[in-house]
Coordinates of C-alpha atoms in Angstrom, one line a residue:
Chain A
M1 CA -3.7 -20.9 9.0
L2 CA -1.4 -19.2 11.0
T3 CA -0.7 -20.0 14.1
L4 CA 1.1 -17.5 16.8
P5 CA 1.8 -17.6 20.1
C6 CA -0.2 -15.4 22.7
P7 CA 2.1 -12.2 23.7
S8 CA 0.0 -12.3 26.9
C9 CA 0.2 -16.5 28.0
G10 CA 1.6 -17.8 25.3
G11 CA -1.2 -20.3 24.4
P12 CA -1.8 -20.9 20.3
L13 CA -3.7 -18.1 18.8
N14 CA -5.2 -19.5 15.0
F15 CA -6.1 -17.1 12.2
R16 CA -7.8 -19.6 10.0
S17 CA -8.2 -16.3 7.5
K18 CA -6.2 -13.7 6.3
T19 CA -8.6 -11.1 6.6
S20 CA -9.1 -11.6 10.3
L21 CA -8.0 -8.5 11.9
F22 CA -8.9 -9.4 15.7
T23 CA -9.2 -12.4 18.2
V24 CA -9.6 -13.1 21.4
C25 CA -6.9 -15.7 23.4
E26 CA -9.2 -18.8 23.9
Y27 CA -6.8 -19.3 27.3
C28 CA -6.5 -16.1 28.6
R29 CA -8.9 -14.4 27.1
S30 CA -6.6 -11.2 26.4
S31 CA -8.3 -9.2 23.5
I32 CA -5.5 -9.5 20.2
I33 CA -5.3 -7.3 17.8
K34 CA -3.6 -8.4 14.4
K35 CA -1.4 -5.9 12.1
N36 CA 0.2 -8.1 9.3
A37 CA 2.4 -10.2 10.9
D38 CA 2.2 -8.2 13.9
I39 CA 0.4 -9.1 17.1
E40 CA -0.4 -7.1 20.5
S41 CA -2.5 -7.7 23.2
I42 CA -5.3 -4.6 24.2
G43 CA -6.6 -6.2 27.7
K44 CA -8.6 -8.8 28.7
M45 CA -12.1 -9.6 27.5
A46 CA -14.5 -10.0 29.9
E47 CA -16.6 -13.6 30.4
L48 CA -19.3 -13.7 27.6
P49 CA -22.6 -14.4 29.3
A50 CA -23.8 -18.3 29.1
D51 CA -26.7 -19.2 26.3
L52 CA -28.7 -21.9 24.9
S53 CA -27.0 -21.4 21.6
P54 CA -26.1 -24.6 19.5
I55 CA -23.5 -22.9 17.8
Q56 CA -20.0 -23.0 18.5
I57 CA -16.9 -21.7 17.5
G58 CA -15.7 -24.5 15.1
S59 CA -19.0 -25.3 14.0
R60 CA -19.4 -26.0 10.3
G61 CA -22.2 -26.1 7.9
R62 CA -23.1 -25.6 3.8
F63 CA -24.7 -22.7 2.5
K64 CA -25.7 -23.2 -1.2
G65 CA -22.7 -26.1 -1.9
S66 CA -20.3 -24.0 -0.3
R67 CA -18.7 -25.2 3.1
F68 CA -18.0 -22.6 6.1
Y69 CA -16.6 -22.7 9.8
V70 CA -17.5 -21.0 12.1
A71 CA -14.6 -18.6 13.6
G72 CA -15.4 -15.7 15.6
R73 CA -18.4 -14.2 17.3
I74 CA -20.0 -11.0 18.4
I75 CA -22.7 -10.5 21.1
Y76 CA -24.5 -7.2 20.9
S77 CA -27.7 -6.7 23.0
W78 CA -30.4 -4.2 22.4
D79 CA -32.6 -2.5 24.7
D80 CA -35.0 -6.4 24.4
G81 CA -32.5 -8.7 24.4
T82 CA -29.0 -10.2 22.9
W83 CA -28.0 -11.7 19.7
N84 CA -25.4 -13.8 18.5
E85 CA -23.3 -12.4 15.5
W86 CA -21.6 -15.8 14.0
Y87 CA -18.3 -14.9 11.7
L88 CA -18.3 -17.7 8.8
L89 CA -15.3 -18.6 7.0
F90 CA -15.9 -20.3 3.4
D91 CA -13.7 -22.6 2.1
N92 CA -14.2 -20.5 -1.0
G93 CA -12.9 -17.7 0.4
K94 CA -16.1 -15.8 0.9
T95 CA -16.6 -14.5 4.4
G96 CA -20.6 -13.9 6.0
W97 CA -22.6 -13.7 9.7
L98 CA -24.8 -16.1 10.7
A99 CA -26.8 -14.3 13.1
E100 CA -28.9 -15.7 15.8
A101 CA -31.6 -14.0 17.7
Q102 CA -34.7 -15.7 19.6
G103 CA -33.9 -19.0 18.1
E104 CA -34.0 -18.2 14.6
F105 CA -31.6 -18.3 12.0
I106 CA -30.2 -15.6 9.3
I107 CA -27.0 -16.3 6.9
S108 CA -26.1 -13.3 5.4
F109 CA -23.2 -11.6 3.4
P110 CA -21.8 -8.1 2.6
L111 CA -24.1 -6.2 0.0
E112 CA -21.3 -5.0 -2.3
G113 CA -21.8 -2.0 -5.3
Q114 CA -24.9 -0.3 -3.6
K115 CA -25.3 3.4 -3.1
I116 CA -26.9 3.0 0.9
P117 CA -28.8 6.0 1.9
P118 CA -28.0 7.6 5.2
I119 CA -30.2 7.0 7.9
E120 CA -32.4 9.8 7.5
F121 CA -33.6 8.8 4.6
F122 CA -35.9 5.6 6.5
A123 CA -37.2 8.1 8.5
H124 CA -39.8 9.3 5.6
H125 CA -39.2 5.9 3.7
K126 CA -40.4 2.7 4.7
H127 CA -39.0 0.9 1.5
F128 CA -35.3 0.2 -0.4
K129 CA -34.9 -1.4 -3.4
V130 CA -31.8 -3.8 -4.3
D131 CA -31.3 -4.8 -7.9
S132 CA -35.0 -5.1 -8.7
Q133 CA -35.7 -6.5 -5.0
K134 CA -38.1 -4.0 -2.9
F135 CA -37.5 -4.0 0.7
S136 CA -39.8 -3.0 3.4
L137 CA -38.4 -1.6 7.0
S138 CA -39.8 -4.2 9.5
D139 CA -37.5 -3.4 12.8
R140 CA -35.7 -0.3 13.9
K141 CA -33.1 -1.1 16.7
N142 CA -30.5 0.7 18.9
I143 CA -27.6 -1.8 19.9
H144 CA -24.2 -1.6 21.2
Y145 CA -21.5 -4.6 21.4
I146 CA -21.5 -6.8 24.8
G147 CA -18.4 -9.2 23.7
S148 CA -16.9 -11.2 21.1
E149 CA -15.1 -14.6 21.1
G150 CA -12.8 -16.4 18.0
E151 CA -11.1 -14.3 14.8
L152 CA -13.3 -11.4 13.5
P153 CA -12.4 -9.6 10.4
F154 CA -12.4 -6.4 12.9
K155 CA -11.5 -4.7 16.3
A156 CA -14.5 -5.2 18.2
L157 CA -14.9 -2.1 20.6
K158 CA -16.4 -2.0 23.8
D159 CA -18.0 1.2 23.4
Y160 CA -20.0 0.0 19.4
K161 CA -22.9 1.2 19.2
S162 CA -24.8 1.3 15.9
T163 CA -28.7 1.8 15.0
V164 CA -29.9 -1.6 12.5
C165 CA -32.8 -1.1 10.3
D166 CA -33.9 -5.0 9.5
F167 CA -35.6 -5.1 6.2
L168 CA -38.1 -8.1 4.7
S169 CA -39.0 -8.6 1.1
K170 CA -42.3 -10.2 -0.7
E171 CA -40.1 -12.9 -1.5
D172 CA -40.1 -15.7 1.6
D173 CA -37.1 -15.5 3.9
L174 CA -34.9 -13.0 2.4
F175 CA -33.6 -10.4 4.6
L176 CA -31.5 -7.5 4.5
T177 CA -30.0 -5.2 7.7
I178 CA -28.4 -2.1 6.9
E179 CA -25.9 -0.8 10.3
Y180 CA -25.2 2.8 11.1
P181 CA -22.4 2.9 13.4
A182 CA -22.5 5.4 15.7
F183 CA -19.0 7.2 14.9
V184 CA -18.5 5.9 11.5
E185 CA -19.5 7.3 7.9
K186 CA -20.1 4.6 6.8
P187 CA -22.9 2.6 6.8
F188 CA -22.8 -1.8 6.4
A189 CA -25.4 -3.3 4.3
Y190 CA -25.9 -7.5 4.2
V191 CA -28.0 -8.9 2.7
G192 CA -29.5 -13.1 2.9
K193 CA -31.8 -15.4 4.1
Y194 CA -33.8 -17.3 7.1
T195 CA -32.6 -20.3 7.7
S196 CA -32.0 -23.4 10.1
L197 CA -29.8 -25.3 11.4
K198 CA -30.8 -28.0 9.3
R199 CA -31.2 -26.2 6.0
L200 CA -27.5 -25.5 7.1
K201 CA -26.2 -28.8 7.5
M202 CA -24.5 -27.7 10.7
E203 CA -22.1 -30.1 12.1
N204 CA -20.3 -30.4 15.5
I205 CA -22.4 -28.2 17.0
R206 CA -22.9 -28.2 20.6
L207 CA -24.3 -30.9 22.5
L208 CA -26.7 -29.7 25.3
E209 CA -27.3 -32.3 28.0
G210 CA -31.5 -32.9 27.9
W211 CA -31.9 -31.8 24.0
S212 CA -32.0 -33.2 21.1
Chain B
M1 CA -29.1 -33.9 9.1
V2 CA -27.7 -31.7 11.8
K3 CA -24.7 -33.3 13.2
K4 CA -23.7 -32.5 16.9
S5 CA -20.5 -32.4 18.0
K6 CA -18.8 -36.0 19.1
N7 CA -15.3 -35.3 20.3
K8 CA -16.6 -32.8 22.8
D9 CA -18.9 -33.8 26.0
K10 CA -22.4 -32.4 26.7
I11 CA -22.9 -29.0 28.1
K12 CA -25.1 -28.6 30.8
P13 CA -27.2 -25.8 30.5
T14 CA -27.3 -23.3 33.0
L15 CA -29.5 -21.8 35.3
K16 CA -29.9 -18.0 35.9
S17 CA -31.2 -18.2 39.6
F18 CA -32.4 -15.1 41.5
N19 CA -34.9 -14.2 44.2
C20 CA -38.0 -12.4 43.1
R21 CA -38.1 -8.4 44.4
S22 CA -41.6 -9.1 45.4
C23 CA -41.6 -11.8 47.0
G24 CA -38.7 -13.3 47.4
S25 CA -38.7 -16.6 46.1
T26 CA -36.2 -18.1 44.0
V27 CA -37.1 -17.6 40.5
N28 CA -35.1 -19.5 36.9
I29 CA -34.5 -18.7 33.6
K30 CA -33.3 -21.9 31.7
I31 CA -33.4 -20.0 28.4
L32 CA -30.1 -18.1 28.8
G33 CA -29.7 -15.7 25.8
N34 CA -33.2 -15.4 24.6
T35 CA -35.8 -15.0 27.4
I36 CA -36.1 -11.1 28.6
N37 CA -39.3 -11.4 29.9
V38 CA -40.0 -14.3 33.1
T39 CA -42.7 -14.8 35.5
C40 CA -41.9 -15.6 39.4
S41 CA -43.3 -19.3 39.8
S42 CA -44.9 -18.5 43.2
C43 CA -46.8 -15.1 43.1
K44 CA -46.5 -14.1 39.3
A45 CA -44.6 -11.5 39.1
I46 CA -43.6 -10.4 35.8
I47 CA -39.4 -9.7 35.8
D48 CA -37.7 -7.9 33.6
A49 CA -34.8 -11.0 32.8
N50 CA -32.6 -8.3 31.3
D51 CA -32.2 -5.9 33.8
P52 CA -29.0 -6.7 36.4
N53 CA -31.6 -5.8 39.3
F54 CA -34.6 -8.3 38.0
K55 CA -36.7 -5.3 38.5
I56 CA -40.2 -6.0 38.4
L57 CA -42.4 -5.1 35.8
Q58 CA -45.8 -5.9 36.9
E59 CA -46.8 -7.3 40.5
G60 CA -48.3 -10.4 40.5
T61 CA -51.6 -12.0 41.4
S62 CA -52.1 -14.9 42.7
K63 CA -55.0 -15.6 41.0
R64 CA -55.1 -17.6 37.9
T65 CA -57.3 -16.8 35.2
Q66 CA -56.7 -20.3 33.7
E67 CA -54.9 -23.1 34.6
P68 CA -52.1 -24.0 31.9
E69 CA -54.1 -27.9 30.6
I70 CA -49.9 -28.3 29.3
P71 CA -48.2 -27.8 32.4
L72 CA -45.6 -25.0 32.1
N73 CA -41.7 -26.8 31.5
S74 CA -43.5 -30.3 30.5
R75 CA -42.0 -31.4 27.2
G76 CA -43.9 -33.2 24.3
K77 CA -42.4 -34.6 20.9
L78 CA -44.3 -32.7 18.0
F79 CA -44.2 -33.3 14.1
G80 CA -40.7 -35.2 15.2
V81 CA -39.1 -32.1 17.3
L82 CA -39.2 -32.6 21.0
W83 CA -40.6 -29.4 22.7
E84 CA -40.4 -27.5 26.3
V85 CA -43.3 -25.8 27.2
T86 CA -41.5 -22.1 28.5
G87 CA -44.7 -19.5 28.1
F88 CA -48.2 -19.7 29.3
L89 CA -50.7 -16.6 27.7
V90 CA -54.5 -16.2 28.3
K91 CA -55.8 -13.4 25.6
S92 CA -59.0 -11.9 24.8
D93 CA -61.1 -10.2 22.8
G94 CA -64.2 -8.8 23.7
P95 CA -66.3 -12.0 25.3
Y96 CA -63.8 -14.6 23.0
Y97 CA -60.6 -16.0 25.1
W98 CA -57.9 -18.2 24.5
T99 CA -54.7 -19.7 25.0
E100 CA -51.1 -19.5 24.3
Y101 CA -48.3 -22.1 24.6
L102 CA -44.9 -21.0 23.5
L103 CA -43.1 -23.6 23.2
F104 CA -39.1 -24.1 22.8
N105 CA -36.3 -26.4 21.8
P106 CA -32.2 -25.3 21.3
Y107 CA -31.5 -26.8 17.9
H108 CA -35.4 -25.8 16.3
G109 CA -36.1 -22.5 17.8
Y110 CA -39.6 -21.6 19.1
R111 CA -43.1 -22.3 18.4
W112 CA -46.5 -21.6 19.5
L113 CA -49.7 -24.0 20.3
V114 CA -52.7 -22.0 20.3
E115 CA -55.9 -23.5 22.0
V116 CA -59.5 -21.9 21.4
D117 CA -62.4 -24.1 22.2
G118 CA -60.2 -26.8 22.7
H119 CA -59.1 -26.2 19.2
F120 CA -55.5 -26.8 18.8
A121 CA -53.0 -24.9 16.0
F122 CA -49.1 -25.2 16.1
Y123 CA -47.6 -21.5 14.7
K124 CA -44.6 -20.6 13.3
R125 CA -43.1 -17.6 12.8
I126 CA -42.6 -16.4 9.1
H127 CA -40.3 -14.1 7.6
K128 CA -41.6 -11.2 4.5
S129 CA -43.4 -8.6 4.2
F130 CA -46.9 -8.7 3.0
A131 CA -49.2 -6.4 1.2
Y132 CA -52.0 -5.9 4.2
N133 CA -54.0 -3.3 5.3
T134 CA -56.7 -3.7 8.2
Y135 CA -59.4 -4.1 5.2
T136 CA -57.3 -7.4 3.6
K137 CA -59.9 -10.0 3.1
N138 CA -57.9 -12.5 1.1
I139 CA -53.8 -13.3 1.8
S140 CA -52.0 -15.1 -0.8
Y141 CA -49.0 -17.5 0.3
K142 CA -46.9 -19.9 -1.4
S143 CA -49.9 -19.6 -3.5
N144 CA -52.8 -20.5 -1.4
G145 CA -55.0 -18.3 -0.7
Y146 CA -56.3 -17.0 2.7
K147 CA -59.3 -15.6 3.5
I148 CA -60.2 -13.1 6.6
Y149 CA -61.6 -14.9 9.8
N150 CA -61.3 -12.9 12.6
R151 CA -60.1 -9.7 13.1
G152 CA -59.4 -7.8 16.4
L153 CA -57.8 -6.6 19.7
A154 CA -56.1 -9.4 21.5
K155 CA -55.7 -8.2 25.2
V156 CA -53.3 -10.6 27.4
E157 CA -55.2 -11.2 30.9
Y158 CA -52.8 -14.3 32.3
V159 CA -48.4 -14.3 31.6
E160 CA -46.7 -17.0 33.2
G161 CA -43.3 -18.9 32.2
E162 CA -40.4 -17.1 29.9
F163 CA -40.6 -15.3 27.0
F164 CA -38.0 -14.0 24.4
W165 CA -40.4 -10.4 24.3
R166 CA -42.2 -8.3 26.4
V167 CA -45.1 -8.9 27.7
K168 CA -47.8 -8.5 30.8
K169 CA -51.2 -8.2 31.1
G170 CA -53.4 -5.9 29.7
D171 CA -50.9 -5.0 26.8
T172 CA -53.2 -5.3 23.1
T173 CA -52.4 -6.2 20.2
E174 CA -54.1 -6.6 16.8
V175 CA -54.4 -9.3 15.4
A176 CA -56.3 -10.4 12.2
D177 CA -56.3 -14.3 11.2
F178 CA -56.7 -16.0 7.3
I179 CA -57.9 -19.0 7.1
N180 CA -57.3 -21.8 4.5
P181 CA -57.8 -25.1 6.8
P182 CA -56.0 -26.4 7.8
Y183 CA -53.6 -24.3 7.7
G184 CA -53.7 -20.3 8.8
L185 CA -51.7 -17.2 8.5
S186 CA -51.9 -15.1 11.8
C187 CA -50.6 -11.6 11.8
E188 CA -49.2 -9.3 15.3
Q189 CA -49.2 -6.0 15.2
K190 CA -47.7 -3.7 17.8
L191 CA -46.5 0.0 17.7
G192 CA -45.8 -0.5 13.8
E193 CA -43.6 -3.8 14.7
V194 CA -45.8 -6.9 12.3
N195 CA -45.1 -10.7 13.3
W196 CA -46.7 -13.3 10.8
T197 CA -46.6 -16.6 11.3
L198 CA -47.8 -19.8 9.9
G199 CA -50.0 -22.4 11.3
H200 CA -51.6 -25.6 11.4
H201 CA -54.6 -27.6 12.9
V202 CA -53.2 -30.7 15.5
D203 CA -55.6 -33.5 16.9
Q204 CA -56.5 -32.8 20.3
Q205 CA -55.2 -36.4 20.8
R206 CA -51.7 -35.7 19.0
V207 CA -51.3 -32.9 21.9
I208 CA -52.7 -35.0 24.8
D209 CA -50.3 -37.7 23.8
A210 CA -47.4 -35.9 23.2
F211 CA -47.5 -34.3 26.2
K212 CA -48.7 -37.2 28.2
L213 CA -51.2 -35.1 29.6
K214 CA -52.7 -37.9 31.9
D215 CA -56.1 -36.3 32.5
G216 CA -56.5 -35.3 28.8
L217 CA -57.9 -32.2 27.9
L218 CA -61.4 -30.6 27.8
A219 CA -63.8 -31.4 25.4
S220 CA -63.5 -29.3 22.3
A221 CA -66.6 -27.2 21.2
G222 CA -68.1 -26.4 17.8
V223 CA -65.9 -26.9 14.8
G224 CA -62.1 -25.4 14.8
A225 CA -61.3 -22.6 12.6
L226 CA -58.4 -24.6 11.0
Q227 CA -59.9 -28.0 11.6
P228 CA -59.9 -29.8 8.6
S229 CA -63.6 -31.0 7.0
P230 CA -63.8 -35.1 6.9
A231 CA -66.8 -34.2 5.3
R232 CA -65.3 -32.2 2.5
A233 CA -61.8 -34.5 2.4
R234 CA -64.8 -37.6 1.2
F235 CA -66.7 -35.0 -1.2
Q236 CA -62.7 -34.5 -2.5
K237 CA -62.5 -38.0 -3.4
Y238 CA -65.9 -38.4 -4.7
F239 CA -65.9 -35.9 -6.7
K240 CA -62.6 -37.5 -8.6
T241 CA -64.3 -40.2 -8.6
L242 CA -67.3 -38.6 -10.3
V243 CA -64.9 -37.0 -12.7
A244 CA -63.1 -39.7 -13.8
S245 CA -66.6 -41.6 -13.7
L246 CA -68.2 -39.2 -16.0
A247 CA -64.9 -39.6 -18.3
I248 CA -65.3 -42.9 -18.9
I249 CA -69.1 -42.8 -19.4
A250 CA -68.1 -39.9 -21.8
I251 CA -65.9 -41.9 -23.5
V252 CA -68.6 -44.8 -23.9
Q253 CA -71.3 -42.9 -24.7
V254 CA -69.7 -40.8 -27.8
L255 CA -67.8 -44.6 -29.1
R256 CA -71.9 -45.7 -28.8
M257 CA -73.2 -42.7 -30.7
V258 CA -70.5 -43.6 -33.4
H259 CA -70.8 -47.3 -33.9
A260 CA -74.5 -47.3 -33.0
D261 CA -76.0 -49.0 -36.7
N262 CA -79.5 -47.4 -35.6
K263 CA -80.9 -49.2 -38.6
L264 CA -84.4 -49.5 -39.3
V265 CA -85.7 -52.9 -40.1
H266 CA -89.1 -52.5 -40.4
S267 CA -92.0 -49.6 -40.3
D268 CA -95.8 -49.8 -41.1
V269 CA -98.8 -48.1 -40.2
I270 CA -101.5 -50.6 -38.2
E271 CA -104.9 -49.9 -37.1
Y272 CA -106.0 -49.7 -34.1
T273 CA -110.4 -50.4 -33.9
R274 CA -113.0 -50.2 -31.7
S275 CA -113.9 -53.7 -31.5
I276 CA -117.6 -53.8 -32.5
S277 CA -116.9 -55.6 -35.2
P278 CA -114.9 -59.0 -34.2
N279 CA -113.9 -59.5 -37.7
Y280 CA -112.2 -56.6 -38.5
K281 CA -109.0 -57.4 -40.8
R282 CA -110.1 -61.0 -42.0
G283 CA -111.0 -62.0 -39.0
E284 CA -107.7 -61.7 -37.2
S285 CA -109.9 -59.5 -34.2
N286 CA -107.6 -56.3 -34.3
S287 CA -104.7 -57.7 -34.2
Y288 CA -101.7 -57.6 -36.2
K289 CA -99.2 -59.6 -37.8
S290 CA -96.1 -57.8 -38.9
E291 CA -94.8 -59.5 -42.5
V292 CA -91.1 -61.1 -41.8
F293 CA -88.5 -58.7 -41.7
S294 CA -84.5 -60.0 -41.2
I295 CA -82.2 -58.5 -37.9
S296 CA -78.6 -58.7 -38.6
G297 CA -75.5 -57.1 -37.5
G298 CA -74.4 -59.1 -34.8
K299 CA -77.0 -59.5 -30.8
S300 CA -78.2 -55.9 -30.5
N301 CA -80.8 -54.1 -28.8
V302 CA -83.9 -53.7 -30.4
K303 CA -86.1 -50.5 -30.1
L304 CA -90.1 -50.4 -31.4
W305 CA -91.2 -47.0 -31.5
A306 CA -94.5 -46.0 -32.2
K307 CA -97.0 -42.9 -32.7
S308 CA -100.6 -42.4 -33.0
K309 CA -102.5 -38.5 -33.1
I310 CA -104.6 -39.4 -30.2
R311 CA -106.4 -37.1 -27.8
N312 CA -107.4 -37.4 -24.3
A313 CA -106.9 -41.4 -25.1
W314 CA -104.4 -44.0 -24.6
I315 CA -103.3 -47.2 -26.7
Y316 CA -101.8 -50.2 -25.7
L317 CA -99.5 -52.2 -27.7
D318 CA -99.8 -55.9 -26.8
A319 CA -96.7 -56.7 -28.7
L320 CA -94.3 -60.0 -29.2
L321 CA -91.1 -59.6 -31.5
V322 CA -91.1 -63.2 -32.8
D323 CA -88.5 -65.0 -34.2
A324 CA -89.4 -66.1 -36.9
K325 CA -87.7 -69.4 -36.8
T326 CA -88.9 -71.0 -33.5
Q327 CA -91.9 -69.2 -33.0
K328 CA -90.0 -67.6 -29.4
G329 CA -91.9 -63.9 -28.7
I330 CA -90.2 -61.6 -27.3
P331 CA -92.6 -58.9 -24.9
I332 CA -92.0 -55.9 -26.6
S333 CA -95.0 -54.2 -25.3
L334 CA -95.9 -50.4 -25.1
E335 CA -98.8 -47.4 -24.3
I336 CA -99.3 -44.5 -25.9
S337 CA -101.3 -42.6 -23.9
Y338 CA -101.8 -38.2 -24.4
Y339 CA -104.1 -35.7 -22.6
R340 CA -104.5 -32.4 -23.1
G341 CA -106.6 -29.4 -21.9
Y342 CA -106.2 -25.8 -23.2
D343 CA -103.1 -25.0 -21.1
W344 CA -101.5 -28.4 -20.6
S345 CA -101.0 -31.6 -22.0
E346 CA -99.7 -34.9 -20.7
G347 CA -98.2 -37.9 -22.3
S348 CA -96.8 -38.3 -25.0
L349 CA -98.0 -38.6 -28.5
D350 CA -95.0 -41.5 -29.0
S351 CA -93.8 -44.0 -27.0
S352 CA -90.8 -46.5 -27.5
K353 CA -89.5 -49.7 -26.0
F354 CA -86.7 -52.0 -25.7
A355 CA -85.7 -55.8 -25.9
Y356 CA -82.1 -56.5 -25.1
N357 CA -79.7 -58.9 -26.5
V358 CA -81.9 -59.9 -29.6
P359 CA -79.8 -62.2 -31.8
D360 CA -79.9 -62.2 -35.8
G361 CA -82.9 -63.8 -37.3
D362 CA -86.0 -63.4 -39.6
Y363 CA -88.5 -61.7 -36.9
Y364 CA -92.4 -60.8 -37.1
L365 CA -94.5 -58.4 -34.6
N366 CA -98.0 -59.7 -33.9
I367 CA -99.8 -56.5 -31.9
K368 CA -103.1 -56.9 -30.2
T369 CA -104.3 -52.8 -29.3
R370 CA -106.5 -52.5 -26.6
G371 CA -107.2 -48.5 -26.1
G372 CA -109.6 -46.4 -23.7
G373 CA -110.6 -42.6 -23.4
S374 CA -112.1 -40.4 -26.1
L375 CA -110.4 -42.9 -28.6
R376 CA -112.1 -42.6 -32.4
N377 CA -113.6 -46.2 -33.9
S378 CA -110.5 -46.6 -35.8
E379 CA -106.6 -44.7 -34.8
L380 CA -103.8 -45.0 -37.2
I381 CA -100.8 -46.0 -35.2
T382 CA -97.3 -45.5 -37.2
I383 CA -94.8 -48.0 -36.0
K384 CA -91.7 -48.7 -36.5
V385 CA -88.7 -51.1 -35.8
Y386 CA -84.8 -50.0 -34.9
R387 CA -81.8 -52.3 -34.2
D388 CA -78.8 -51.3 -32.0
T389 CA -79.8 -47.5 -31.5
I390 CA -78.4 -45.5 -28.4
I391 CA -80.1 -45.8 -25.0
Y392 CA -80.1 -42.9 -23.3
F393 CA -81.8 -44.1 -19.9
N394 CA -78.4 -45.5 -19.1
L395 CA -76.3 -42.6 -19.2
I396 CA -79.0 -40.9 -17.4
F397 CA -79.5 -43.7 -14.6
S398 CA -75.5 -43.7 -14.1
L399 CA -75.2 -40.2 -13.9
V400 CA -77.6 -39.9 -11.2
L401 CA -76.5 -43.0 -9.0
I402 CA -72.8 -41.8 -9.5
G403 CA -73.7 -38.3 -8.5
I404 CA -75.5 -39.1 -5.4
L405 CA -72.4 -39.6 -3.1
P406 CA -70.8 -36.4 -4.1
L407 CA -74.2 -34.4 -3.4
V408 CA -74.2 -35.9 0.3
T409 CA -70.4 -35.3 1.1
Y410 CA -70.9 -32.0 -0.4
L411 CA -74.3 -31.3 1.8
A412 CA -72.5 -32.6 5.3
S413 CA -69.1 -30.5 4.2
F414 CA -71.4 -27.3 3.0
N415 CA -72.8 -27.5 6.8
F416 CA -68.9 -28.1 8.5
E417 CA -68.1 -24.8 7.0
T418 CA -71.1 -23.0 8.2
Q419 CA -70.4 -24.3 11.7
R420 CA -66.7 -23.2 11.1
W421 CA -67.6 -19.8 9.6
S422 CA -70.3 -19.3 13.0
N423 CA -67.5 -17.8 14.9
S424 CA -66.5 -15.6 12.3
D425 CA -67.3 -12.4 11.4
Y426 CA -66.3 -12.9 7.8
S427 CA -68.8 -15.6 6.9
P428 CA -69.4 -16.2 4.3
Y429 CA -72.4 -18.2 4.7
V430 CA -74.1 -15.3 6.5
H431 CA -74.9 -12.2 4.9
W432 CA -75.5 -9.1 6.9
D433 CA -78.0 -6.8 6.0
N434 CA -76.9 -2.9 7.2

């Protein structure tokens, strides 16, 4: 783990992963960009809206035998709500995301080596094959960025907007999402599973008064 | 298990409070981050919780179409998890209506408790794509088959509480319910968005206990769509016993068939004579005494079989199987009777009778014959004596006996299912003529 002083307040900034390129100072809420060993403050991050999420930075869990650490979070918003994307650092060096929306959890990983069709494709097509698994388009929405905390593998931009296509398959809980950023050519695809805190054997989760 | 943080203090959940733009009362949002649709607790206006100005989506009518039997904000432990009632909906489809309670726990998410005519079911979301259209009659999930029970248009009649989706009075969704009691699969469709939920029946008493409902709940009516059938459970139990008994009986029977001696120990032809001459057969007065024959091979049954070609008459053989040594007789009497017309017949030309647990030894038969009907003056009767034969009567009797309970419970189960499906347009028990 790399610890550097915050260029704004001098507080410690922890970079648990070499792949982290962005963080928010937990003391002064400065947004920090990291380039190699250099760090630069690019302004203050607004206070994040309160929520009842049971996850927090520092929560730990397990997926398919590998332990992960919750290192960061992005909050996105769409017409009918907001959701959290928790950035996961695995002990084996892999990274992933834990999406939390409407009380449901999805763990997902970048889909590599697969040609992703342009967004226009899904205007007429409802299905998409990954390997031999057929996915069906279940939801499509325009999203924008609200805020972030902790480490992230990219710079979280205030004006970030994208269109997200979510897919389900015939296999229970299997999930695919393709994100088409508004100002970037390349789409991102993630595959994963619907899961639960219990199945992820989550530890160090938030203690909410009155709840168990 | 989920472990919670030890080193950090408990976080007190914050509320978002604002004044209702319709009536000015304070409105609280408890489930921050999820709730996007909230109603004013005072005027029941439906408010956009996501909007910075909390705009009114639909003005409230103070009139409640139905009081929630489980109060909003009350908590109850169901299936090991503490749930809070966060939303209440009344929905209708034509003359039918039902209520839905939205339950929440921050560690477990949302569930639905759906009440129809006092029958409760507990639903959770499932995440997969089904091969489904509006004609689908059967759906399979996790290798269980579900049958269509109801399909229609659900209309929202009343909204109260916090919701993570947009809902207001008058909204309609296409709904379809598939059942495999006590489980059910439900599909809700609106503007291309499809949501599937998997539910199971919950006993009313369990709901009352969980939410500590002092006044209980209104009595349930009829049979619920997902209500488990007690008769069916009993039938399945008895059916298992039946199958096991049949297997045992079959084995016993096969063993009997393999091992049965079925040995002919004596045969003869005797004569019935109408007793005109009292001194027939050297004065033995129409009675027959056989020669001594030996029975050996261990205690077993003995069968006396007799046949005579009579017509519209009967002959009774008053027979004793007599131990030659002790002169003790075992009764083994039988009757042959046979009647026939040109297109009917009754009785049989042969008949048999068993004596049981007959020990080895030397025996003879002592038979007195009597008769009636249109007998000739003399009739010949063939008699045969066997030892250790297979008795089919025992088999048939035990089959009938062990079949009674499964049959009775099957009929009760059938009756229960007919009632369950009486609220469905897809009843397999009703055949509609077009």
